[in-house]
Coordinates of C-alpha atoms in Angstrom, one line a residue:
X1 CA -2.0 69.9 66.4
X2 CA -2.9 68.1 69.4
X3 CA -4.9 64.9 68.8
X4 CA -8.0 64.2 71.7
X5 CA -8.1 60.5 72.6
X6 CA -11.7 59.9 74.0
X7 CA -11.7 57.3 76.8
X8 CA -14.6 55.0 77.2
X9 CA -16.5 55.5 80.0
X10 CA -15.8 52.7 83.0
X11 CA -18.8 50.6 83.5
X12 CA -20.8 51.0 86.8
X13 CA -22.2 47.9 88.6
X14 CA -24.6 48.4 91.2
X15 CA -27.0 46.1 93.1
X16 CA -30.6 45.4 92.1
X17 CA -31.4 47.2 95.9
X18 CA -29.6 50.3 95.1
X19 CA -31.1 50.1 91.7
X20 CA -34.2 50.4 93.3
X21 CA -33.3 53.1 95.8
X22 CA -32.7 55.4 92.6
X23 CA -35.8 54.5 90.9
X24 CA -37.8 55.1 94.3
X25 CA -36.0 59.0 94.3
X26 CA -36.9 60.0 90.8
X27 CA -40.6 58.4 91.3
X28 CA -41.3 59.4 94.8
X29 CA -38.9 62.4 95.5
X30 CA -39.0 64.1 91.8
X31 CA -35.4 63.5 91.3
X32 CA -34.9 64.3 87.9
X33 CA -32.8 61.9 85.8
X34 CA -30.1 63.9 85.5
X35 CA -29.3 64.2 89.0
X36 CA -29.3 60.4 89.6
X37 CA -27.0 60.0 86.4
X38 CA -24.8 62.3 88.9
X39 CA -25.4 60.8 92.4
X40 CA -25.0 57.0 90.6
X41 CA -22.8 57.5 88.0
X42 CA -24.8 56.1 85.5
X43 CA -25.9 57.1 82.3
X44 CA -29.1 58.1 81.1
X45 CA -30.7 55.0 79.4
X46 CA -29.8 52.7 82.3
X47 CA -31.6 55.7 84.7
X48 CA -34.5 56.0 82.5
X49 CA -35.2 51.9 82.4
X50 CA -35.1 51.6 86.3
X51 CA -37.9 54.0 86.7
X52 CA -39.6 52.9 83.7
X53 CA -39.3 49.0 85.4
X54 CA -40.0 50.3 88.8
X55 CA -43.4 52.0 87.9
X56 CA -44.3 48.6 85.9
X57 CA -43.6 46.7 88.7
X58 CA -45.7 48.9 91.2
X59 CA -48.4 48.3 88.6
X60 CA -48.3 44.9 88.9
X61 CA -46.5 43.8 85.9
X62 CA -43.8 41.1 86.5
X63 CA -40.9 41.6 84.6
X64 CA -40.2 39.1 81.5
X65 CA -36.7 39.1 80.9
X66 CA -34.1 40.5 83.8
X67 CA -34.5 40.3 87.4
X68 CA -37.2 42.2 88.8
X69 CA -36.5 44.9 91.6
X70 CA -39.4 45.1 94.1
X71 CA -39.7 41.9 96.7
X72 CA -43.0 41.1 96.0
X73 CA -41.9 40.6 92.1
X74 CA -39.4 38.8 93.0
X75 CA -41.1 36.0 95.0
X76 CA -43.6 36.3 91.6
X77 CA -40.5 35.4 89.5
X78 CA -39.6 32.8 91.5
X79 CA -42.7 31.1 92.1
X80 CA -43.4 31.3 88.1
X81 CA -39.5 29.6 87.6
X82 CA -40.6 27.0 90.3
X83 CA -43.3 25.8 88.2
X84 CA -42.0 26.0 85.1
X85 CA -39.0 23.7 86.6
X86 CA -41.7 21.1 87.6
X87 CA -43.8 21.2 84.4
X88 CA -40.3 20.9 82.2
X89 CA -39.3 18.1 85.0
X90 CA -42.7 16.0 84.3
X91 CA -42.2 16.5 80.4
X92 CA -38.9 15.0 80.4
X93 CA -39.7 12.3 82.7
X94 CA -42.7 11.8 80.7
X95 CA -40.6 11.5 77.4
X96 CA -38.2 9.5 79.0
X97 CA -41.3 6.7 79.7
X98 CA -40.3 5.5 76.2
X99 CA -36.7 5.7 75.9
X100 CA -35.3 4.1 78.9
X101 CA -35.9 0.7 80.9
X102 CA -35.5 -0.1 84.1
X103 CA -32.1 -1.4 85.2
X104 CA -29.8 1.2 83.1
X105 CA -27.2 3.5 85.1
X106 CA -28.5 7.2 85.3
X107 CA -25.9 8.2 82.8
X108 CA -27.0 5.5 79.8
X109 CA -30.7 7.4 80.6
X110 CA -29.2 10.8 79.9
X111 CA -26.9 9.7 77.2
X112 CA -30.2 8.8 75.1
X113 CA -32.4 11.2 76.6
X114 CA -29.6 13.8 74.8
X115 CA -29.4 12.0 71.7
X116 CA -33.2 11.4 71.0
X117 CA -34.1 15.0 72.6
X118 CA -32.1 17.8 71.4
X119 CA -34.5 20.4 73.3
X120 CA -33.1 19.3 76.7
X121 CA -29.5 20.3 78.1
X122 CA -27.5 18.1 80.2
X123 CA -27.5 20.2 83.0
X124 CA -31.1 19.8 83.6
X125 CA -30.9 16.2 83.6
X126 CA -28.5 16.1 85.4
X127 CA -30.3 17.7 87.8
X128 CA -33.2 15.9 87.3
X129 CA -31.7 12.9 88.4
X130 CA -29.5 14.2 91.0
X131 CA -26.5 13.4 89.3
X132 CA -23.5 15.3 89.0
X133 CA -22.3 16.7 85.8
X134 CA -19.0 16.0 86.3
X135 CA -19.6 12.0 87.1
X136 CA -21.9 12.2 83.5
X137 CA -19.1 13.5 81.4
X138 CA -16.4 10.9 82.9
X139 CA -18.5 8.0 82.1
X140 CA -19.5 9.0 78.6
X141 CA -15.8 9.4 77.6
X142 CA -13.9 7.3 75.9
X143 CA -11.9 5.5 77.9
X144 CA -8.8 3.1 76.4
X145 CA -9.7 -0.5 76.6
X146 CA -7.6 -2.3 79.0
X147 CA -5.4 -5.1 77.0
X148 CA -7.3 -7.8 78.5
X149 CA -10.6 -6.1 77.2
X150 CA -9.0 -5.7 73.8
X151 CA -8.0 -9.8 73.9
X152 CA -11.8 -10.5 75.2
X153 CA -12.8 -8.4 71.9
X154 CA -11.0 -9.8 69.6
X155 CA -11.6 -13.4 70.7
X156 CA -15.3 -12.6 70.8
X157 CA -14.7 -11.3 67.4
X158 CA -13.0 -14.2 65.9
X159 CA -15.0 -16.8 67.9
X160 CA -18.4 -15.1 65.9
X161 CA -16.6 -16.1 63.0
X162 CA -16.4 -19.4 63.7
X163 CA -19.7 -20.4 65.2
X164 CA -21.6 -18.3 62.2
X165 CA -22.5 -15.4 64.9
X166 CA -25.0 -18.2 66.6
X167 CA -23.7 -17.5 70.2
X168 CA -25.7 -14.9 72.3
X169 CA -24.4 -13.4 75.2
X170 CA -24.7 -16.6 77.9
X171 CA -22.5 -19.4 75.2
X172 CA -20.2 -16.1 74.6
X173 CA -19.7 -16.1 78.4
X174 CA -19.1 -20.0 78.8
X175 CA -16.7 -19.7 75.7
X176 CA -14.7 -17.0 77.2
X177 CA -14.5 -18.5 80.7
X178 CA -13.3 -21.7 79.1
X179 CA -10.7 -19.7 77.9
X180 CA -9.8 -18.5 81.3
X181 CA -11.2 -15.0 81.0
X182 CA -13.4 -14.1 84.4
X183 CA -16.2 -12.2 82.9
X184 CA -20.2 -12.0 83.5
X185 CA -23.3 -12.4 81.6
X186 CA -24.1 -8.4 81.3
X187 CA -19.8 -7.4 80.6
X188 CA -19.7 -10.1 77.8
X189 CA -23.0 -8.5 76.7
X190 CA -21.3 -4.7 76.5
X191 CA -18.4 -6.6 74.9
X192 CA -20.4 -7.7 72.4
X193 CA -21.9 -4.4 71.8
X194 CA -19.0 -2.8 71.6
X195 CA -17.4 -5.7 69.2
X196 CA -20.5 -5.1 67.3
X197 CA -21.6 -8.9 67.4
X198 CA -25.3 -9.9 67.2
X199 CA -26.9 -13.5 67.5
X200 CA -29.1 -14.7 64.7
X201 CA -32.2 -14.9 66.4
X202 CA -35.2 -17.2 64.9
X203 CA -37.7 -15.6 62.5
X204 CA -40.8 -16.4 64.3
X205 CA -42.5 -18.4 66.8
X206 CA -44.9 -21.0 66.2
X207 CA -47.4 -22.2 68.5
X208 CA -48.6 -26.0 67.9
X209 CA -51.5 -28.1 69.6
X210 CA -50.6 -30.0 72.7
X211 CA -53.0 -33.0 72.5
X212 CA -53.6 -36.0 70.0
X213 CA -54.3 -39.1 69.9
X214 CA -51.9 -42.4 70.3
X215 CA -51.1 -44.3 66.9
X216 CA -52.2 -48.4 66.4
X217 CA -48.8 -49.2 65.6
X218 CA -46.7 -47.6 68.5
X219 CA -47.8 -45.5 71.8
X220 CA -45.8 -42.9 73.2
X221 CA -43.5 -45.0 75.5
X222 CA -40.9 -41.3 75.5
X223 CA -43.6 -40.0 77.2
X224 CA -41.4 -36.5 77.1
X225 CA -38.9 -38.0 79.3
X226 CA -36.3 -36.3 77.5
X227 CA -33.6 -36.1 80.0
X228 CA -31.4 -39.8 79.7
X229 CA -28.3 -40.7 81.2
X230 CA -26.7 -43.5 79.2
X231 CA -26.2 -43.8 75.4
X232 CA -27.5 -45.5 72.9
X233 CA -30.8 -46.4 74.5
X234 CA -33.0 -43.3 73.3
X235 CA -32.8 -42.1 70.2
X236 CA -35.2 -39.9 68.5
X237 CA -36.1 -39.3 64.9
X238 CA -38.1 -36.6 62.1
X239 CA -37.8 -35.4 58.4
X240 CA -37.6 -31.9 57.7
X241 CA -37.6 -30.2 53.8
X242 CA -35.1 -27.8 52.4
X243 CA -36.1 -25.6 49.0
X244 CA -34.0 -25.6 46.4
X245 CA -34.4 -24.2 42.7
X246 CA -34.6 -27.0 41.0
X247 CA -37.4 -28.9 43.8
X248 CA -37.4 -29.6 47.4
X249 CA -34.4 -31.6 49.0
X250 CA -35.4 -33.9 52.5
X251 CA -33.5 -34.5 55.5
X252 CA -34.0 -37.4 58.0
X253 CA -32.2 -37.4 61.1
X254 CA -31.5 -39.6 64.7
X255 CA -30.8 -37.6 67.4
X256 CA -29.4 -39.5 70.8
X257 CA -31.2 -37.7 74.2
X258 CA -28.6 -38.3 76.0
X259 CA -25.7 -36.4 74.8
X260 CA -27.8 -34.4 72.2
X261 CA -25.5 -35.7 69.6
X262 CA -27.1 -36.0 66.0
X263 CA -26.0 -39.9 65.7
X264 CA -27.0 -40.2 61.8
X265 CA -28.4 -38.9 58.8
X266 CA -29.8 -39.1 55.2
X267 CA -30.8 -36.8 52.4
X268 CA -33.0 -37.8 49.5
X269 CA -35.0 -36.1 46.9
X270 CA -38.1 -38.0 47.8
X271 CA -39.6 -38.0 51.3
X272 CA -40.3 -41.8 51.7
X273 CA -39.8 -44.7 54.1
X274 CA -36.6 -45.3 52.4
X275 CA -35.1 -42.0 53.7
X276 CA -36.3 -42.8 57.3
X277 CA -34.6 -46.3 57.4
X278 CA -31.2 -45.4 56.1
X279 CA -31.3 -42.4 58.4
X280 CA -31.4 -45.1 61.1
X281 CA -29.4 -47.3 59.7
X282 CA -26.7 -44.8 59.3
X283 CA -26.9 -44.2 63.1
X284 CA -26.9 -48.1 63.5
X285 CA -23.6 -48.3 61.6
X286 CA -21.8 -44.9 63.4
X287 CA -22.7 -46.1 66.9
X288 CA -23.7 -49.9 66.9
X289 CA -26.2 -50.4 69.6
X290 CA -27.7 -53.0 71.0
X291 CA -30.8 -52.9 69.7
X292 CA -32.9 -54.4 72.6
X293 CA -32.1 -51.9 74.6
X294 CA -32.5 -48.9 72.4
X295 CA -36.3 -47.2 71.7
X296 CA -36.7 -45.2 68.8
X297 CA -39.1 -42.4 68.9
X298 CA -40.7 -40.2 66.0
X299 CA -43.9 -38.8 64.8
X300 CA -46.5 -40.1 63.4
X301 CA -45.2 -39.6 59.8
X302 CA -45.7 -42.1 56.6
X303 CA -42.3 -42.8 56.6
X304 CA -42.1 -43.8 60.5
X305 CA -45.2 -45.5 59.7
X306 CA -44.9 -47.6 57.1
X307 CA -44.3 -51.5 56.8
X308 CA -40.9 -51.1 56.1
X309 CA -39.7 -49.1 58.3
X310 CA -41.6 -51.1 61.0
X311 CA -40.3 -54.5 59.6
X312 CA -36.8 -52.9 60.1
X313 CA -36.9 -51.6 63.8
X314 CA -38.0 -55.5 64.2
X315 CA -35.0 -57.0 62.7
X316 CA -33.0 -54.6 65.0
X317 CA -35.2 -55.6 68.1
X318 CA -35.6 -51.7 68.6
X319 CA -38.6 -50.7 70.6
X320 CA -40.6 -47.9 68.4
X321 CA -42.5 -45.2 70.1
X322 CA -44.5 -42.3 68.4
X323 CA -45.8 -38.9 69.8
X324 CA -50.2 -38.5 70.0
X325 CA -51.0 -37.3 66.4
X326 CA -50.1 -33.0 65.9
X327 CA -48.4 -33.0 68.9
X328 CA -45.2 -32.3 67.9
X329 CA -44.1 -31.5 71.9
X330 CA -44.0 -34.8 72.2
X331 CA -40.8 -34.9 69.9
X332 CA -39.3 -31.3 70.7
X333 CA -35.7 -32.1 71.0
X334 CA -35.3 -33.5 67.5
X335 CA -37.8 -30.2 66.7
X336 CA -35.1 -27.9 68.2
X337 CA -32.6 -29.2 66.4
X338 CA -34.1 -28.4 62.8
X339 CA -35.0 -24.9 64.4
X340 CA -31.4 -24.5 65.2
X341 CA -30.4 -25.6 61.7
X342 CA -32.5 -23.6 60.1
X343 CA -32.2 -20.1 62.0
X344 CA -28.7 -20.7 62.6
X345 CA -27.7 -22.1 58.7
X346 CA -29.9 -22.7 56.5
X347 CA -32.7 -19.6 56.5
X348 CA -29.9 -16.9 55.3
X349 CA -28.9 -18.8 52.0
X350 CA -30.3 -20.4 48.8
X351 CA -29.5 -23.4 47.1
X352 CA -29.1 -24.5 43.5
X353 CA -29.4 -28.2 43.6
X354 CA -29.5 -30.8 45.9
X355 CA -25.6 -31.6 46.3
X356 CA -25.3 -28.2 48.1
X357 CA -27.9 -28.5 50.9
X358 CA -25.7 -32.2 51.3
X359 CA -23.0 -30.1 52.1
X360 CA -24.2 -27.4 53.9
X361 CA -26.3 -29.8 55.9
X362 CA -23.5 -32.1 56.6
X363 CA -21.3 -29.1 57.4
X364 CA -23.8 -28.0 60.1
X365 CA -24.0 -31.3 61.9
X366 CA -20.2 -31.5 62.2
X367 CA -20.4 -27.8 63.6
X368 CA -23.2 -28.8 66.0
X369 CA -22.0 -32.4 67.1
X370 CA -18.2 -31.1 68.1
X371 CA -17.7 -26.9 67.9
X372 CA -21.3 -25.8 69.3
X373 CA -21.8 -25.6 73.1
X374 CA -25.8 -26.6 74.3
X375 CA -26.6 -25.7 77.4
X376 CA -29.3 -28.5 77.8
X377 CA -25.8 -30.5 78.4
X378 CA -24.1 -28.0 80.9
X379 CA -22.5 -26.1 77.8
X380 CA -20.5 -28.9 76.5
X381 CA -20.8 -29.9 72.9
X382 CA -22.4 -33.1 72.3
X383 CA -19.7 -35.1 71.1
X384 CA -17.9 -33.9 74.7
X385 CA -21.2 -35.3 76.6
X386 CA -21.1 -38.2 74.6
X387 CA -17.6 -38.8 75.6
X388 CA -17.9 -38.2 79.2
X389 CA -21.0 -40.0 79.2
X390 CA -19.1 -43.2 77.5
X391 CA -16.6 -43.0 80.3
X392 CA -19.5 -43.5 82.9
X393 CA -21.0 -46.7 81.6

């Protein structure tokens, strides 16, 4: 028995003109369908949807899906795809008002632009921003890090580590270039990113009155003239508290203009005049001035206030100066030093008892006066501006 194999029939392409040429027969010259399936070689669904297209489109109906046949459809179509292109275009770029700044590479805007809207394709916004697909796909791959990059990351890593992640990306750069490493502001700030380092960052600002008035017992000689040049002649002074669970523990620290350097320090349970003179008299002791040339300058606190205190500053021959009453501008370099504490140390933990905030306070000012650039002293730590400063004199 002999078996029949049927063969599929081949598939015939034709143009959307000749298309049209076979729909015009069958409408305008009677052809029947049959005879076109013969002439074109089609078969009879395709030969039945071109005539049924061709008399919609003669009618005025644009075609949805597919492209239409007659020219005057045609320029329909593409008008309609024109305008759809611009409305989408404004959409996106309307969209992309909240998810992209100014300054970022054309690729960073599409990488989010994908990942926050799934409903646009690359291609469009690729094409949106006249950039080609090609260049978008090379800069969004992963690339392997260069082994100077990978030394820069790992130093960044371990130098977070060790300054309690209180660098941001500007004392990251000065660390790194001290180390020899040739790197900017904004690459140290994709290192970072990409080392997945971020700077503690204060909780929130405060705003304080910039007027007062002077107190009987001391004027503001400072006057703000917080920029000095030889040590041991300007020192300034405050008392900040620190919570604990069993009360509230009290700091009193000197602070020397010059080289930034906290000079001495006291803790106490009990914010009194007490604290403020050993405070001082611990920074006598460290640094031994000569008190008739050295001006002491603080608020206008009880402690700073009071007779014994004042009898003190006497016996040293220090000159005292205090800022205008709620002005605390007037002593803002000793204030940015407790707001450094306390963002960079002291905010993110809790203390038992009084004998731990010693420690961790004590801690902190041995991290600040020799392992913590400040950039008020050209990014050297104060105990390096206080040597290079001795040297001068």
């Amino acid at each position: 028995m002999t078996q029949i194999i049927k063969t599929r029939k081949e598939r015939i392409n034709l143009t959307i003109e000749q298309k049209l040429d076979y729909a015009k027969l069958m409408v305008h010259e009677n052809y029947t369908n049959k005879k076109i399936m013969a002439i074109s070689g089609a078969g009879l669904s395709a030969v039945t949807r071109w005539k049924k297209q061709y008399l919609a489109e003669i009618s005025g109906n644009t075609p949805e899906y597919g492209k239409a046949m007659t020219l005057e459809q045609q320029e329909i179509q593409s008008l309609k795809k024109q305008l759809w292109r611009s409305q989408r275009d404004n959409e996106i770029l309307k969209k992309a008002n909240s998810l992209v700044r100014s300054g970022q590479s054309k690729h960073t805007m599409i990488a989010k632009m994908n990942k926050a809207c799934r409903q646009y394709n690359t291609k469009e916004l690729c094409q949106l921003l006249k950039l080609p697909r090609s260049s978008y796909y090379y800069q969004i791959k992963d690339k392997p890090a260069s082994a100077n990059t990978s030394a820069m990351i790992e130093f960044i890593k371990q130098t977070v580590i060790e300054v309690g992640h209180t660098y941001g990306k500007r004392r990251m750069k000065i660390t790194l270039n001290n180390q020899g490493y040739q790197i900017g502001i904004y690459q140290t700030a994709t290192l970072m990113k990409k080392a997945n380092v971020v700077a503690i960052r204060p909780r929130k600002r405060h705003y304080y009155p910039n007027a007062g008035l002077m107190h009987k017992k001391a004027e503001n000689l400072l006057n703000r003239e917080f920029e000095q040049q030889t040590i041991n002649t300007h020192w300034v002074g405050d008392i900040t508290y620190i919570k604990t669970y069993q009360g509230w523990s009290y700091l009193a620290s000197v602070l020397d203009l010059s080289s930034k350097q906290v000079v001495g320090w006291a803790l106490s349970k009990q914010p009194n005049a007490q604290l403020a003179k050993d405070a001082l008299s611990n920074a006598i002791a460290r640094h031994q001035p000569n008190g008739s040339k050295l001006m002491f300058h603080s608020d206008q606190g009880v402690q700073y206030c009071a007779n014994m205190f004042a009898q003190y500053c006497n016996s040293k021959n220090i000159i005292q100066s205090m800022s205008r009453r709620g002005n605390c501008w007037d002593n803002a370099v000793m204030e940015r030093f407790f707001r450094s504490l306390k963002t960079e140390r002291l905010n993110y933990q809790s203390f038992a008892n009084h004998q731990e905030v010693v420690e961790n306070v004590e801690s902190y000012i041995y991290f600040y006066n020799y392992k913590r650039i400040h950039s008020a002293i050209g990014y050297l730590t104060p105990a390096e501006k206080m040597a290079e400063l001795k040297k001068v004199a």
